[in-house]
Tab-separated table of C-alpha atoms and ligand atoms in Angstrom:
chain	number	residue	atom	x	y	z
B	292	UNK	CA	-1.032	-170.694	-91.138
B	293	UNK	CA	1.543	-168.701	-89.168
B	294	UNK	CA	0.646	-165.288	-87.765
B	295	UNK	CA	4.026	-164.665	-86.134
B	296	UNK	CA	7.202	-163.133	-87.516
B	297	UNK	CA	10.146	-165.540	-87.342
B	298	UNK	CA	13.404	-164.725	-85.486
B	299	UNK	CA	15.071	-163.232	-88.561
B	300	UNK	CA	12.054	-161.039	-89.294
B	301	UNK	CA	11.896	-159.916	-85.654
B	302	UNK	CA	15.589	-159.032	-85.842
B	303	UNK	CA	14.981	-156.968	-88.991
B	304	UNK	CA	12.029	-155.239	-87.310
B	305	UNK	CA	14.182	-154.352	-84.309
B	306	UNK	CA	17.075	-153.031	-86.364
B	307	UNK	CA	14.792	-150.833	-88.528
B	308	UNK	CA	12.973	-149.613	-85.395
B	309	UNK	CA	16.285	-148.731	-83.706
B	310	UNK	CA	17.540	-146.949	-86.827
B	311	UNK	CA	14.295	-144.986	-87.179
B	312	UNK	CA	14.364	-143.912	-83.527
B	313	UNK	CA	18.013	-142.944	-83.631
B	314	UNK	CA	18.423	-141.374	-87.082
B	315	UNK	CA	14.956	-140.298	-88.209
B	316	UNK	CA	12.882	-139.350	-85.132
B	317	UNK	CA	15.071	-136.392	-84.056
B	318	UNK	CA	14.806	-134.827	-87.550
B	319	UNK	CA	11.190	-135.463	-88.486
B	320	UNK	CA	9.768	-132.000	-87.803
B	321	UNK	CA	12.829	-130.178	-89.165
B	322	UNK	CA	12.565	-132.060	-92.479
B	323	UNK	CA	8.786	-131.591	-92.545
B	324	UNK	CA	8.869	-127.833	-91.921
B	325	UNK	CA	11.648	-127.248	-94.446
B	326	UNK	CA	10.329	-129.739	-97.018
B	327	UNK	CA	13.839	-131.199	-96.886
B	328	UNK	CA	14.554	-134.499	-98.653
B	329	UNK	CA	16.555	-136.722	-96.227
B	330	UNK	CA	19.186	-137.739	-98.773
B	331	UNK	CA	21.865	-138.743	-96.253
B	332	UNK	CA	19.417	-140.957	-94.351
B	333	UNK	CA	18.265	-142.629	-97.571
B	334	UNK	CA	21.891	-143.387	-98.451
B	335	UNK	CA	22.363	-144.898	-94.977
B	336	UNK	CA	19.270	-147.052	-95.521
B	337	UNK	CA	20.982	-148.257	-98.706
B	338	UNK	CA	24.070	-149.250	-96.733
B	339	UNK	CA	21.835	-151.223	-94.348
B	340	UNK	CA	20.344	-153.139	-97.296
B	341	UNK	CA	16.919	-151.516	-96.931
B	342	UNK	CA	16.709	-150.000	-100.431
B	343	UNK	CA	16.497	-153.386	-102.111
B	344	UNK	CA	14.978	-155.761	-99.586
B	345	UNK	CA	13.018	-157.833	-102.103
B	346	UNK	CA	15.731	-158.289	-104.730
B	347	UNK	CA	18.179	-161.211	-104.986
B	348	UNK	CA	21.579	-160.852	-103.350
B	349	UNK	CA	23.356	-161.313	-106.685
B	350	UNK	CA	21.662	-158.069	-107.785
B	351	UNK	CA	22.728	-156.223	-104.640
B	352	UNK	CA	19.466	-156.843	-102.795
B	353	UNK	CA	18.852	-158.355	-99.366
B	354	UNK	CA	17.289	-161.505	-100.856
B	355	UNK	CA	14.242	-161.256	-98.615
B	356	UNK	CA	10.531	-161.069	-99.420
B	357	UNK	CA	7.474	-158.847	-99.147
B	358	UNK	CA	6.785	-159.839	-95.523
B	359	UNK	CA	10.189	-158.359	-94.609
B	360	UNK	CA	9.619	-155.397	-96.924
B	361	UNK	CA	6.253	-154.634	-95.280
B	362	UNK	CA	7.908	-154.930	-91.863
B	363	UNK	CA	10.567	-152.371	-92.819
B	364	UNK	CA	8.174	-149.858	-94.467
B	365	UNK	CA	5.840	-150.202	-91.460
B	366	UNK	CA	8.665	-149.405	-88.989
B	367	UNK	CA	10.023	-146.466	-91.026
B	368	UNK	CA	6.549	-144.970	-91.546
B	369	UNK	CA	5.683	-145.333	-87.860
B	370	UNK	CA	8.303	-142.626	-87.324
B	371	UNK	CA	8.132	-140.747	-90.638
B	372	UNK	CA	5.793	-141.475	-93.553
B	373	UNK	CA	8.016	-139.367	-95.827
B	374	UNK	CA	10.888	-141.829	-95.447
B	375	UNK	CA	8.404	-144.677	-95.932
B	376	UNK	CA	7.097	-143.362	-99.245
B	377	UNK	CA	10.593	-142.534	-100.559
B	378	UNK	CA	11.725	-146.137	-99.967
B	379	UNK	CA	8.414	-147.562	-101.243
B	380	UNK	CA	8.370	-145.648	-104.557
B	381	UNK	CA	12.043	-146.455	-105.109
B	382	UNK	CA	11.674	-150.171	-104.350
B	383	UNK	CA	8.283	-151.431	-105.388
B	384	UNK	CA	7.669	-149.058	-108.301
B	385	UNK	CA	10.920	-148.110	-110.069
B	386	UNK	CA	13.288	-150.960	-109.114
B	387	UNK	CA	10.596	-153.612	-109.186
B	388	UNK	CA	9.390	-152.587	-112.666
B	389	UNK	CA	12.958	-153.037	-113.966
B	390	UNK	CA	13.292	-156.319	-112.045
B	391	UNK	CA	9.953	-157.679	-113.342
B	392	UNK	CA	10.060	-156.566	-116.957
B	393	UNK	CA	13.754	-155.932	-117.589
B	394	UNK	CA	16.209	-158.173	-119.414
B	395	UNK	CA	19.387	-159.474	-117.742
B	396	UNK	CA	21.425	-156.510	-118.909
B	397	UNK	CA	18.924	-153.963	-117.566
B	398	UNK	CA	18.673	-155.806	-114.267
B	399	UNK	CA	22.456	-155.878	-113.902
B	400	UNK	CA	22.897	-152.274	-115.000
B	401	UNK	CA	20.114	-150.704	-112.926
B	402	UNK	CA	18.653	-153.005	-110.250
B	403	UNK	CA	22.108	-153.702	-108.814
B	404	UNK	CA	22.685	-149.970	-108.234
B	405	UNK	CA	19.123	-149.254	-107.100
B	406	UNK	CA	19.073	-152.153	-104.634
B	407	UNK	CA	22.180	-150.891	-102.848
B	408	UNK	CA	20.896	-147.312	-102.740
B	409	UNK	CA	23.734	-146.072	-104.968
B	410	UNK	CA	20.946	-144.939	-107.311
B	411	UNK	CA	17.595	-143.508	-106.268
B	412	UNK	CA	14.649	-144.487	-108.454
B	413	UNK	CA	11.352	-142.877	-109.468
B	414	UNK	CA	8.371	-144.135	-111.472
B	415	UNK	CA	6.165	-141.971	-113.663
B	416	UNK	CA	2.762	-143.214	-114.737
B	417	UNK	CA	0.499	-140.284	-113.738
B	418	UNK	CA	0.133	-137.283	-116.073
B	419	UNK	CA	-1.683	-133.989	-115.593
B	420	UNK	CA	-4.721	-135.302	-117.509
B	421	UNK	CA	-4.460	-139.004	-116.681
B	422	UNK	CA	-4.539	-140.066	-113.051
B	423	UNK	CA	-7.036	-142.784	-112.170
B	424	UNK	CA	-7.477	-143.348	-115.915
B	425	UNK	CA	-3.768	-144.089	-116.315
B	426	UNK	CA	-4.374	-145.870	-119.622
B	427	UNK	CA	-5.165	-142.509	-121.243
B	428	UNK	CA	-1.542	-141.314	-120.917
B	429	UNK	CA	-0.432	-138.844	-123.601
B	430	UNK	CA	3.332	-138.790	-123.284
B	431	UNK	CA	4.690	-140.002	-126.642
B	432	UNK	CA	7.633	-142.226	-127.567
B	433	UNK	CA	8.647	-142.394	-131.264
B	434	UNK	CA	11.143	-144.886	-132.604
B	435	UNK	CA	13.914	-143.168	-134.586
B	436	UNK	CA	16.642	-145.511	-135.842
B	437	UNK	CA	18.452	-146.974	-132.854
B	438	UNK	CA	16.773	-144.567	-130.441
B	439	UNK	CA	13.455	-143.593	-128.873
B	440	UNK	CA	12.416	-139.939	-128.689
B	441	UNK	CA	10.263	-139.017	-125.675
B	442	UNK	CA	7.947	-135.998	-125.480
B	443	UNK	CA	5.478	-135.120	-122.731
B	444	UNK	CA	5.062	-134.579	-118.996
B	445	UNK	CA	4.615	-136.793	-115.979
B	446	UNK	CA	3.249	-135.391	-112.745
B	447	UNK	CA	3.281	-136.227	-109.013
B	448	UNK	CA	6.398	-138.336	-109.393
B	449	UNK	CA	7.815	-139.397	-105.990
B	450	UNK	CA	11.620	-138.862	-105.778
B	451	UNK	CA	11.514	-136.959	-109.118
B	452	UNK	CA	14.271	-134.439	-108.334
B	453	UNK	CA	16.548	-136.966	-106.629
B	454	UNK	CA	16.175	-139.910	-108.991
B	455	UNK	CA	19.204	-141.202	-110.852
B	456	UNK	CA	16.889	-143.445	-112.871
B	457	UNK	CA	13.234	-143.002	-113.789
B	458	UNK	CA	10.859	-145.488	-115.369
B	459	UNK	CA	8.143	-143.805	-117.443
B	460	UNK	CA	5.177	-145.077	-119.412
B	461	UNK	CA	4.584	-143.527	-122.841
B	462	UNK	CA	2.405	-144.084	-125.909
B	463	UNK	CA	4.100	-146.025	-128.694
B	464	UNK	CA	0.905	-146.812	-130.651
B	465	UNK	CA	-2.061	-144.572	-129.923
B	466	UNK	CA	-4.533	-146.724	-131.898
B	467	UNK	CA	-3.810	-149.732	-129.667
B	468	UNK	CA	-4.967	-147.844	-126.502
B	469	UNK	CA	-3.629	-149.547	-123.356
B	470	UNK	CA	-1.841	-152.118	-125.549
B	471	UNK	CA	0.015	-149.226	-127.172
B	472	UNK	CA	1.754	-148.082	-123.981
B	473	UNK	CA	5.381	-148.979	-123.331
B	474	UNK	CA	7.820	-148.443	-120.476
B	475	UNK	CA	11.211	-146.759	-120.746
B	476	UNK	CA	14.235	-146.287	-118.513
B	477	UNK	CA	15.628	-142.743	-118.495
B	478	UNK	CA	18.795	-141.747	-116.679
B	479	UNK	CA	19.268	-138.462	-114.861
B	480	UNK	CA	21.136	-135.952	-117.009
B	481	UNK	CA	19.817	-137.294	-120.324
B	482	UNK	CA	19.464	-134.345	-122.693
B	483	UNK	CA	15.841	-133.283	-123.078
B	484	UNK	CA	14.802	-134.627	-119.662
B	485	UNK	CA	14.560	-132.618	-116.480
B	486	UNK	CA	12.416	-132.585	-113.357
B	487	UNK	CA	10.031	-129.624	-113.189
B	488	UNK	CA	7.878	-128.171	-110.436
B	489	UNK	CA	8.378	-129.520	-106.897
B	490	UNK	CA	4.916	-129.835	-105.337
B	491	UNK	CA	4.239	-127.973	-102.088
B	492	UNK	CA	2.219	-130.572	-100.201
B	493	UNK	CA	-0.226	-130.975	-97.312
B	494	UNK	CA	1.804	-133.844	-95.890
B	495	UNK	CA	4.735	-136.193	-96.503
B	496	UNK	CA	6.570	-132.939	-97.009
B	497	UNK	CA	10.079	-134.367	-96.745
B	498	UNK	CA	9.352	-136.633	-99.698
B	499	UNK	CA	9.858	-135.124	-103.130
B	500	UNK	CA	6.888	-135.004	-105.515
B	501	UNK	CA	7.802	-133.627	-108.911
B	502	UNK	CA	6.818	-133.027	-112.461
B	503	UNK	CA	9.031	-134.766	-115.068
B	504	UNK	CA	9.478	-132.965	-118.386
B	505	UNK	CA	10.569	-134.626	-121.621
B	506	UNK	CA	11.331	-132.459	-124.665
B	507	UNK	CA	12.768	-134.372	-127.614
B	508	UNK	CA	14.550	-136.571	-125.120
B	509	UNK	CA	16.580	-139.172	-127.030
B	510	UNK	CA	17.324	-142.484	-125.307
B	511	UNK	CA	18.948	-145.635	-126.730
B	512	UNK	CA	16.597	-148.286	-128.163
B	513	UNK	CA	17.774	-150.723	-125.465
B	514	UNK	CA	16.131	-148.542	-122.795
B	515	UNK	CA	12.724	-149.896	-123.794
B	516	UNK	CA	11.660	-151.811	-120.661
B	517	UNK	CA	9.753	-155.025	-121.347
B	518	UNK	CA	7.964	-155.684	-124.620
B	519	UNK	CA	6.788	-152.762	-126.752
B	520	UNK	CA	3.054	-152.343	-126.056
B	521	UNK	CA	3.255	-154.193	-122.737
B	522	UNK	CA	4.053	-151.181	-120.526
B	523	UNK	CA	0.564	-150.708	-119.103
B	524	UNK	CA	0.081	-154.403	-118.392
B	525	UNK	CA	3.461	-154.557	-116.638
B	526	UNK	CA	2.603	-151.358	-114.736
B	527	UNK	CA	-0.579	-152.959	-113.389
B	528	UNK	CA	1.493	-155.908	-112.151
B	529	UNK	CA	3.957	-153.484	-110.567
B	530	UNK	CA	1.038	-151.816	-108.784
B	531	UNK	CA	-0.032	-155.176	-107.300
B	532	UNK	CA	3.218	-155.007	-105.314
B	533	UNK	CA	3.145	-151.224	-104.893
B	534	UNK	CA	-0.249	-151.317	-103.242
B	535	UNK	CA	1.100	-153.694	-100.594
B	536	UNK	CA	3.717	-151.059	-99.801
B	537	UNK	CA	1.075	-148.305	-99.506
B	538	UNK	CA	-0.792	-150.617	-97.120
B	539	UNK	CA	2.460	-150.924	-95.115
B	540	UNK	CA	2.945	-147.145	-95.203
B	541	UNK	CA	-0.622	-146.781	-93.883
B	542	UNK	CA	-0.039	-149.358	-91.149
B	543	UNK	CA	3.091	-147.612	-89.928
B	544	UNK	CA	1.447	-144.208	-89.732
B	545	UNK	CA	-1.699	-145.657	-88.110
B	546	UNK	CA	0.480	-147.377	-85.506
B	547	UNK	CA	2.455	-144.183	-84.859
B	548	UNK	CA	-0.734	-142.131	-84.464
B	549	UNK	CA	-2.210	-144.759	-82.140
B	550	UNK	CA	0.901	-144.999	-79.930
B	551	UNK	CA	1.137	-141.197	-79.641
B	552	UNK	CA	-2.551	-141.054	-78.629
B	553	UNK	CA	-2.188	-143.925	-76.145
B	554	UNK	CA	0.795	-142.262	-74.416
B	555	UNK	CA	-0.887	-138.881	-74.339
B	556	UNK	CA	-4.133	-140.309	-72.944
B	557	UNK	CA	-2.229	-141.735	-69.961
B	558	UNK	CA	-0.460	-138.439	-69.228
B	559	UNK	CA	-3.215	-135.886	-69.798
B	560	UNK	CA	-5.378	-135.251	-66.736
B	561	UNK	CA	-8.830	-133.675	-66.783
B	562	UNK	CA	-11.528	-133.798	-64.096
B	563	UNK	CA	-8.849	-135.153	-61.730
B	564	UNK	CA	-7.954	-138.273	-63.713
B	565	UNK	CA	-6.088	-139.400	-66.811
B	566	UNK	CA	-8.271	-139.053	-69.883
B	567	UNK	CA	-7.492	-142.762	-70.576
B	568	UNK	CA	-9.819	-143.539	-67.678
B	569	UNK	CA	-12.797	-142.152	-69.590
B	570	UNK	CA	-14.696	-144.806	-71.486
B	571	UNK	CA	-15.100	-142.520	-74.527
B	572	UNK	CA	-11.296	-142.418	-74.914
B	573	UNK	CA	-10.894	-146.145	-74.162
B	574	UNK	CA	-13.334	-147.044	-76.944
B	575	UNK	CA	-11.437	-144.907	-79.415
B	576	UNK	CA	-8.163	-146.636	-78.441
B	577	UNK	CA	-9.792	-150.074	-78.623
B	578	UNK	CA	-11.193	-149.391	-82.109
B	579	UNK	CA	-7.868	-148.013	-83.333
B	580	UNK	CA	-5.855	-151.000	-82.039
B	581	UNK	CA	-8.368	-153.526	-83.410
B	582	UNK	CA	-8.574	-151.960	-86.855
B	583	UNK	CA	-4.776	-151.673	-87.099
B	584	UNK	CA	-4.439	-155.406	-86.337
B	585	UNK	CA	-7.069	-156.256	-88.965
B	586	UNK	CA	-5.246	-154.059	-91.508
B	587	UNK	CA	-1.954	-155.730	-90.590
B	588	UNK	CA	-3.434	-159.197	-91.200
B	589	UNK	CA	-4.740	-158.181	-94.639
B	590	UNK	CA	-1.403	-156.596	-95.533
B	591	UNK	CA	0.673	-159.550	-94.358
B	592	UNK	CA	-1.646	-161.958	-96.173
B	593	UNK	CA	-1.102	-160.077	-99.454
B	594	UNK	CA	2.669	-159.982	-98.764
B	595	UNK	CA	2.800	-163.737	-97.986
B	596	UNK	CA	0.848	-164.550	-101.126
B	597	UNK	CA	3.244	-162.421	-103.188
B	598	UNK	CA	6.195	-164.235	-101.623
B	599	UNK	CA	4.525	-167.529	-102.565
B	600	UNK	CA	4.428	-166.355	-106.190
B	601	UNK	CA	0.630	-166.008	-106.280
B	602	UNK	CA	-1.307	-163.289	-108.096
B	603	UNK	CA	-2.394	-160.672	-105.559
B	604	UNK	CA	-4.452	-158.114	-107.511
B	605	UNK	CA	-7.485	-158.665	-105.248
B	606	UNK	CA	-5.583	-159.047	-101.978
B	607	UNK	CA	-3.266	-156.064	-102.630
B	608	UNK	CA	-6.233	-153.788	-103.339
B	609	UNK	CA	-8.143	-155.045	-100.286
B	610	UNK	CA	-5.102	-154.448	-98.067
B	611	UNK	CA	-4.419	-151.000	-99.539
B	612	UNK	CA	-8.071	-149.913	-99.345
B	613	UNK	CA	-8.626	-151.091	-95.786
B	614	UNK	CA	-5.255	-150.117	-94.310
B	615	UNK	CA	-5.357	-146.611	-95.814
B	616	UNK	CA	-8.876	-145.922	-94.574
B	617	UNK	CA	-8.014	-147.300	-91.115
B	618	UNK	CA	-4.951	-145.044	-91.055
B	619	UNK	CA	-7.019	-141.955	-91.880
B	620	UNK	CA	-9.506	-142.868	-89.114
B	621	UNK	CA	-6.697	-143.511	-86.581
B	622	UNK	CA	-4.929	-140.241	-87.375
B	623	UNK	CA	-8.242	-138.391	-87.019
B	624	UNK	CA	-8.969	-139.991	-83.637
B	625	UNK	CA	-5.358	-139.393	-82.632
B	626	UNK	CA	-5.877	-135.645	-83.051
B	627	UNK	CA	-9.208	-135.859	-81.206
B	628	UNK	CA	-7.636	-137.631	-78.215
B	629	UNK	CA	-4.990	-134.881	-78.045
B	630	UNK	CA	-7.695	-132.180	-77.989
B	631	UNK	CA	-6.207	-128.753	-78.779
B	632	UNK	CA	-2.708	-130.189	-78.491
B	633	UNK	CA	-3.511	-132.382	-81.480
B	634	UNK	CA	-3.817	-129.245	-83.558
B	635	UNK	CA	-0.373	-127.828	-82.843
B	636	UNK	CA	3.029	-128.875	-84.053
B	637	UNK	CA	4.535	-129.582	-80.611
B	638	UNK	CA	2.857	-133.010	-80.726
B	639	UNK	CA	3.121	-135.639	-83.486
B	640	UNK	CA	-0.645	-136.107	-83.954
B	641	UNK	CA	-1.103	-133.275	-86.483
B	642	UNK	CA	1.653	-134.590	-88.758
B	643	UNK	CA	0.174	-138.093	-88.924
B	644	UNK	CA	-3.169	-136.463	-89.743
B	645	UNK	CA	-1.641	-134.554	-92.670
B	646	UNK	CA	0.651	-137.322	-93.930
B	647	UNK	CA	-1.778	-140.182	-93.881
B	648	UNK	CA	-4.252	-138.748	-96.365
B	649	UNK	CA	-1.972	-139.606	-99.275
B	650	UNK	CA	-2.576	-143.303	-98.567
B	651	UNK	CA	-6.199	-143.176	-99.785
B	652	UNK	CA	-5.028	-141.428	-102.984
B	653	UNK	CA	-1.612	-142.656	-104.196
B	654	UNK	CA	-1.302	-145.830	-106.323
B	655	UNK	CA	-5.036	-145.740	-106.946
B	656	UNK	CA	-7.626	-143.924	-104.858
B	657	UNK	CA	-10.006	-145.758	-102.533
B	658	UNK	CA	-12.666	-145.477	-105.248
B	659	UNK	CA	-10.328	-147.164	-107.755
B	660	UNK	CA	-9.431	-149.906	-105.229
B	661	UNK	CA	-13.144	-150.672	-104.819
B	662	UNK	CA	-13.450	-150.804	-108.592
B	663	UNK	CA	-10.480	-153.221	-108.849
B	664	UNK	CA	-11.877	-155.391	-106.021
B	665	UNK	CA	-15.374	-155.485	-107.542
B	666	UNK	CA	-13.964	-156.387	-110.979
B	667	UNK	CA	-12.004	-159.260	-109.451
B	668	UNK	CA	-15.075	-160.472	-107.541
B	669	UNK	CA	-17.324	-160.301	-110.594
B	670	UNK	CA	-14.955	-161.697	-113.191
B	671	UNK	CA	-15.763	-165.423	-112.760
J	148	FAD	C1	2.234	-137.309	-102.855
J	148	FAD	C2	1.910	-138.056	-104.102
J	148	FAD	C3	2.837	-138.966	-104.619
J	148	FAD	C4	2.571	-139.622	-105.813
J	148	FAD	N1	3.543	-140.440	-106.376
J	148	FAD	C5	3.348	-140.929	-107.614
J	148	FAD	C6	4.415	-141.602	-108.306
J	148	FAD	O1	5.516	-141.790	-107.763
J	148	FAD	N2	4.199	-142.033	-109.571
J	148	FAD	C7	3.007	-141.843	-110.219
J	148	FAD	O2	2.874	-142.250	-111.362
J	148	FAD	N3	1.969	-141.225	-109.580
J	148	FAD	C8	2.126	-140.747	-108.323
J	148	FAD	N4	1.093	-140.077	-107.682
J	148	FAD	C9	-0.165	-139.891	-108.388
J	148	FAD	C10	-1.335	-140.676	-107.794
J	148	FAD	O3	-1.189	-142.049	-108.054
J	148	FAD	C11	-2.627	-140.061	-108.394
J	148	FAD	O4	-2.771	-138.789	-107.779
J	148	FAD	C12	-3.838	-140.925	-108.151
J	148	FAD	O5	-3.763	-142.107	-108.911
J	148	FAD	C13	-5.150	-140.195	-108.501
J	148	FAD	O6	-5.084	-139.567	-109.731
J	148	FAD	P1	-5.519	-138.020	-109.848
J	148	FAD	O7	-4.785	-137.274	-108.805
J	148	FAD	O8	-5.343	-137.570	-111.251
J	148	FAD	O9	-7.056	-137.995	-109.457
J	148	FAD	P2	-8.301	-138.245	-110.454
J	148	FAD	O10	-8.097	-139.491	-111.226
J	148	FAD	O11	-8.584	-136.999	-111.206
J	148	FAD	O12	-9.478	-138.496	-109.399
J	148	FAD	C14	-10.229	-137.470	-108.773
J	148	FAD	C15	-11.365	-138.122	-107.987
J	148	FAD	O13	-12.232	-138.823	-108.900
J	148	FAD	C16	-12.361	-140.171	-108.485
J	148	FAD	N5	-12.514	-141.051	-109.657
J	148	FAD	C17	-11.774	-141.051	-110.797
J	148	FAD	N6	-12.186	-142.026	-111.608
J	148	FAD	C18	-13.191	-142.671	-110.977
J	148	FAD	C19	-14.026	-143.790	-111.302
J	148	FAD	N7	-13.902	-144.461	-112.439
J	148	FAD	N8	-14.981	-144.165	-110.406
J	148	FAD	C20	-15.127	-143.489	-109.223
J	148	FAD	N9	-14.362	-142.443	-108.860
J	148	FAD	C21	-13.404	-142.036	-109.723
J	148	FAD	C22	-11.082	-140.479	-107.722
J	148	FAD	O14	-11.235	-141.590	-106.865
J	148	FAD	C23	-10.865	-139.167	-106.981
J	148	FAD	O15	-11.666	-139.146	-105.831
J	148	FAD	C24	1.334	-139.428	-106.472
J	148	FAD	C25	0.395	-138.543	-105.923
J	148	FAD	C26	0.675	-137.852	-104.775
J	148	FAD	C27	-0.345	-136.867	-104.249
């Protein structure tokens, strides 16, 4: 058992940290206030090989694994969770679904462009009336000759307005319930498909969260992704990886909130001494640091297991549940340690507090993670 990153992983961590400090940190509040998608920065991440870390080099990826992917998402999110979620939804949802379920042609056509960042990807499972109960999706796909015709709406789709390629799950056989759901690849500009409302959000405001609208959208038959009727099952496997990335997003934001609070506690003086000298503040910092390390161990364990080719449904959910709840607690304590200054936008604490809440909701709420964990525990 090895708890340390190797030299190559440490080098990756340093280069992502340097990039985030140099290119992202100066813009974070500007992007947040304006709700501005950092397109140029995402393209630069593509040039650095960070939009396809987990994919093979022959498909344009960096040929690394989930441990490296977690390391990169952690470092990006430590500075800006919006950048973290953009990269995460692109990589472990859209691109990974095509990589996992796609045929050679689909992998060559799409993964190679997604992995280099030439294309941005989005993934639509959630609908207005089916969130946690994703198997009750209503969007329809009818076979018509050599085409599929898509009708319906997806909601809360990360990267929706900026995606060159979206993967969506639709009903191909209503009577078969979750075995009647299939996945499809839709390219930007396809007639009958357009992104709809851009959500005005509490946090992660520089990430794009959009409705996707399909009205008699005709796509070629070869854009069926995976086997017909296997879309939901594949989506659940995709989420096993996706949840590791939400754990990494949580870790990064928790770490950022903790570091901001630690620095502030050393500078802020009350009653003639730094507030870090008060035991009440020290205990908060000690709890934050300890819980972040525990969350990191769970997340890295799930990532290592995934890299070893093992099934991680249980471990991914445990990591996502714990890391997201730790992150919410750390961001809350971060604001508390800043006192009134935690409530204003001159300090980073308030942004972590707003951003981090998504982590207990996206890719399955904490309640759903507990349900997944309990099912895994009880199944034998
Ligand atoms: C910023 C953002 C980005 C997102 N990005 C994407 C994306 O890229 N692609 C995508 O497909 N989706 C995306 N989502 C959607 C996200 O995955 C869903 O919001 C989430 O799964 C919850 O679904 P819901 O919002 O419909 O809540 P609901 O399912 O309506 O849940 C409401 C409440 O009921 C609880 N609940 C529901 N069922 C149960 C149960 N059986 N037992 C106990 N409690 C239960 C939930 O835990 C929650 O507390 C995104 C959401 C947000 C906010």
